[in-house]
Short mmCIF file of C-alpha atoms in Angstrom, two decimals:
data_model
loop_
_atom_site.label_atom_id
_atom_site.label_comp_id
_atom_site.label_asym_id
_atom_site.label_seq_id
_atom_site.Cartn_x
_atom_site.Cartn_y
_atom_site.Cartn_z
CA UNK A 167 97.55 -2.05 24.99
CA UNK A 168 99.79 -5.04 25.22
CA UNK A 169 97.72 -7.88 26.83
CA UNK A 170 94.41 -7.13 28.37
CA UNK A 171 93.84 -10.83 29.42
CA UNK A 172 97.31 -10.97 31.09
CA UNK A 173 96.66 -7.76 32.97
CA UNK A 174 93.15 -8.73 34.05
CA UNK A 175 94.80 -12.07 35.44
CA UNK A 176 97.41 -10.01 37.26
CA UNK A 177 94.81 -7.66 38.55
CA UNK A 178 92.74 -10.44 40.22
CA UNK A 179 95.97 -12.17 41.69
CA UNK A 180 97.05 -8.77 42.97
CA UNK A 181 93.73 -7.73 44.39
CA UNK A 182 93.32 -11.13 46.25
CA UNK A 183 96.82 -10.83 47.72
CA UNK A 184 96.18 -7.28 48.83
CA UNK A 185 92.81 -8.19 50.59
CA UNK A 186 94.49 -11.03 52.29
CA UNK A 187 96.90 -8.78 54.00
CA UNK A 188 94.27 -6.11 55.03
CA UNK A 189 94.28 -3.98 51.86
CA UNK A 190 91.36 -1.61 51.67
CA UNK A 191 89.62 0.59 49.22
CA UNK A 192 90.74 -1.17 46.09
CA UNK A 193 90.30 0.53 42.86
CA UNK A 194 91.49 -0.63 39.35
CA UNK A 195 91.80 1.89 36.43
CA UNK A 196 92.07 1.03 32.80
CA UNK A 197 94.89 3.50 31.89
CA UNK A 198 95.80 1.97 28.71
CA UNK A 199 94.33 4.91 26.41
CA UNK A 200 96.40 7.65 27.96
CA UNK A 201 99.52 5.25 28.64
CA UNK A 202 99.87 2.73 26.03
CA UNK A 203 102.73 0.77 27.73
CA UNK A 204 100.45 0.14 30.84
CA UNK A 205 97.01 -1.47 30.95
CA UNK A 206 95.76 -1.29 34.59
CA UNK A 207 96.48 0.70 37.76
CA UNK A 208 95.58 -0.94 40.97
CA UNK A 209 95.41 1.35 43.91
CA UNK A 210 95.40 -0.14 47.43
CA UNK A 211 95.34 1.41 50.91
CA UNK A 212 97.29 0.17 54.02
CA UNK A 213 96.62 1.45 57.51
CA UNK A 214 100.09 1.68 58.67
CA UNK A 215 103.78 1.51 57.04
CA UNK A 216 103.97 -2.21 58.31
CA UNK A 217 100.69 -3.03 56.60
CA UNK A 218 101.70 -1.14 53.31
CA UNK A 219 104.88 -3.17 53.23
CA UNK A 220 103.11 -6.56 54.03
CA UNK A 221 100.62 -5.79 51.33
CA UNK A 222 103.26 -4.77 48.72
CA UNK A 223 105.36 -8.03 49.71
CA UNK A 224 102.35 -10.20 49.31
CA UNK A 225 101.35 -8.78 45.92
CA UNK A 226 104.90 -9.24 44.64
CA UNK A 227 105.26 -12.72 45.94
CA UNK A 228 101.86 -13.78 44.49
CA UNK A 229 102.57 -12.44 41.05
CA UNK A 230 106.18 -13.62 40.88
CA UNK A 231 105.04 -17.17 42.00
CA UNK A 232 102.49 -17.00 39.14
CA UNK A 233 105.33 -16.41 36.65
CA UNK A 234 104.96 -12.73 36.22
CA UNK A 235 108.00 -10.67 36.14
CA UNK A 236 108.57 -7.49 38.22
CA UNK A 237 110.03 -4.57 36.10
CA UNK A 238 110.48 -2.17 39.08
CA UNK A 239 109.73 -1.50 42.76
CA UNK A 240 109.85 1.83 44.54
CA UNK A 241 108.98 3.01 47.98
CA UNK A 242 109.37 -0.16 49.87
CA UNK A 243 112.00 1.11 52.39
CA UNK A 244 109.54 4.02 53.50
CA UNK A 245 106.56 2.03 53.06
CA UNK A 246 104.19 5.14 52.61
CA UNK A 247 103.66 4.61 48.88
CA UNK A 248 104.94 1.43 47.40
CA UNK A 249 104.88 1.09 43.50
CA UNK A 250 105.08 -2.36 41.96
CA UNK A 251 105.56 -2.35 38.23
CA UNK A 252 104.56 -5.64 36.35
CA UNK A 253 104.53 -4.09 32.94
CA UNK A 254 100.71 -4.39 32.07
CA UNK A 255 99.78 -3.82 35.79
CA UNK A 256 101.12 -1.28 38.06
CA UNK A 257 100.26 -1.50 41.63
CA UNK A 258 100.08 1.53 44.06
CA UNK A 259 99.97 0.60 47.77
CA UNK A 260 99.38 3.73 49.72
CA UNK A 261 99.35 4.50 53.27
CA UNK A 262 95.94 6.38 53.88
CA UNK A 263 97.23 9.94 54.07
CA UNK A 264 99.47 9.59 50.91
CA UNK A 265 96.60 8.23 48.90
CA UNK A 266 94.50 11.26 49.82
CA UNK A 267 97.33 13.68 49.14
CA UNK A 268 98.38 12.24 45.81
CA UNK A 269 94.77 11.66 44.65
CA UNK A 270 95.59 9.31 41.84
CA UNK A 271 91.87 8.65 41.42
CA UNK A 272 91.42 12.39 40.69
CA UNK A 273 94.12 12.37 38.42
CA UNK A 274 92.93 9.49 36.34
CA UNK A 275 89.16 10.25 36.70
CA UNK A 276 88.58 10.02 32.96
CA UNK A 277 89.77 6.31 32.98
CA UNK A 278 87.25 3.60 33.18
CA UNK A 279 87.07 1.53 36.38
CA UNK A 280 87.98 -2.09 36.07
CA UNK A 281 86.02 -4.61 38.06
CA UNK A 282 87.81 -6.51 40.78
CA UNK A 283 86.57 -9.95 41.72
CA UNK A 284 87.74 -10.63 45.31
CA UNK A 285 84.45 -10.17 47.19
CA UNK A 286 83.51 -13.88 46.74
CA UNK A 287 86.63 -15.25 48.00
CA UNK A 288 86.78 -12.84 50.75
CA UNK A 289 83.27 -13.62 52.02
CA UNK A 290 83.84 -17.45 51.43
CA UNK A 291 87.03 -17.35 53.46
CA UNK A 292 85.18 -15.84 56.34
CA UNK A 293 82.38 -18.53 56.48
#
């Protein structure tokens, strides 16, 4: 595990960014035990290719603006499954069909779920 505090901070920023663009069904998994070079996977669903791209772009912009370095990005052009690698945090933004098909939650079912704290800001913004 590299820096759990850094990964947690990135997770909260990424989750808030995803929700702000309509991201749904957010799940964060602590994958540090089986993958020593990564701490957390964040899995998000978008409801169309355009939505998937917008979510991925917002997450990327938010994390870069906060001073985090993107290591890699894949799938942006097709926008069915966009992978954003920020070292400690890897974000998977899926179109709904791809999320069901690839089933990352099933693949990593033994990894603990990491709490995501975006509910308060989402409800506060709508009041």
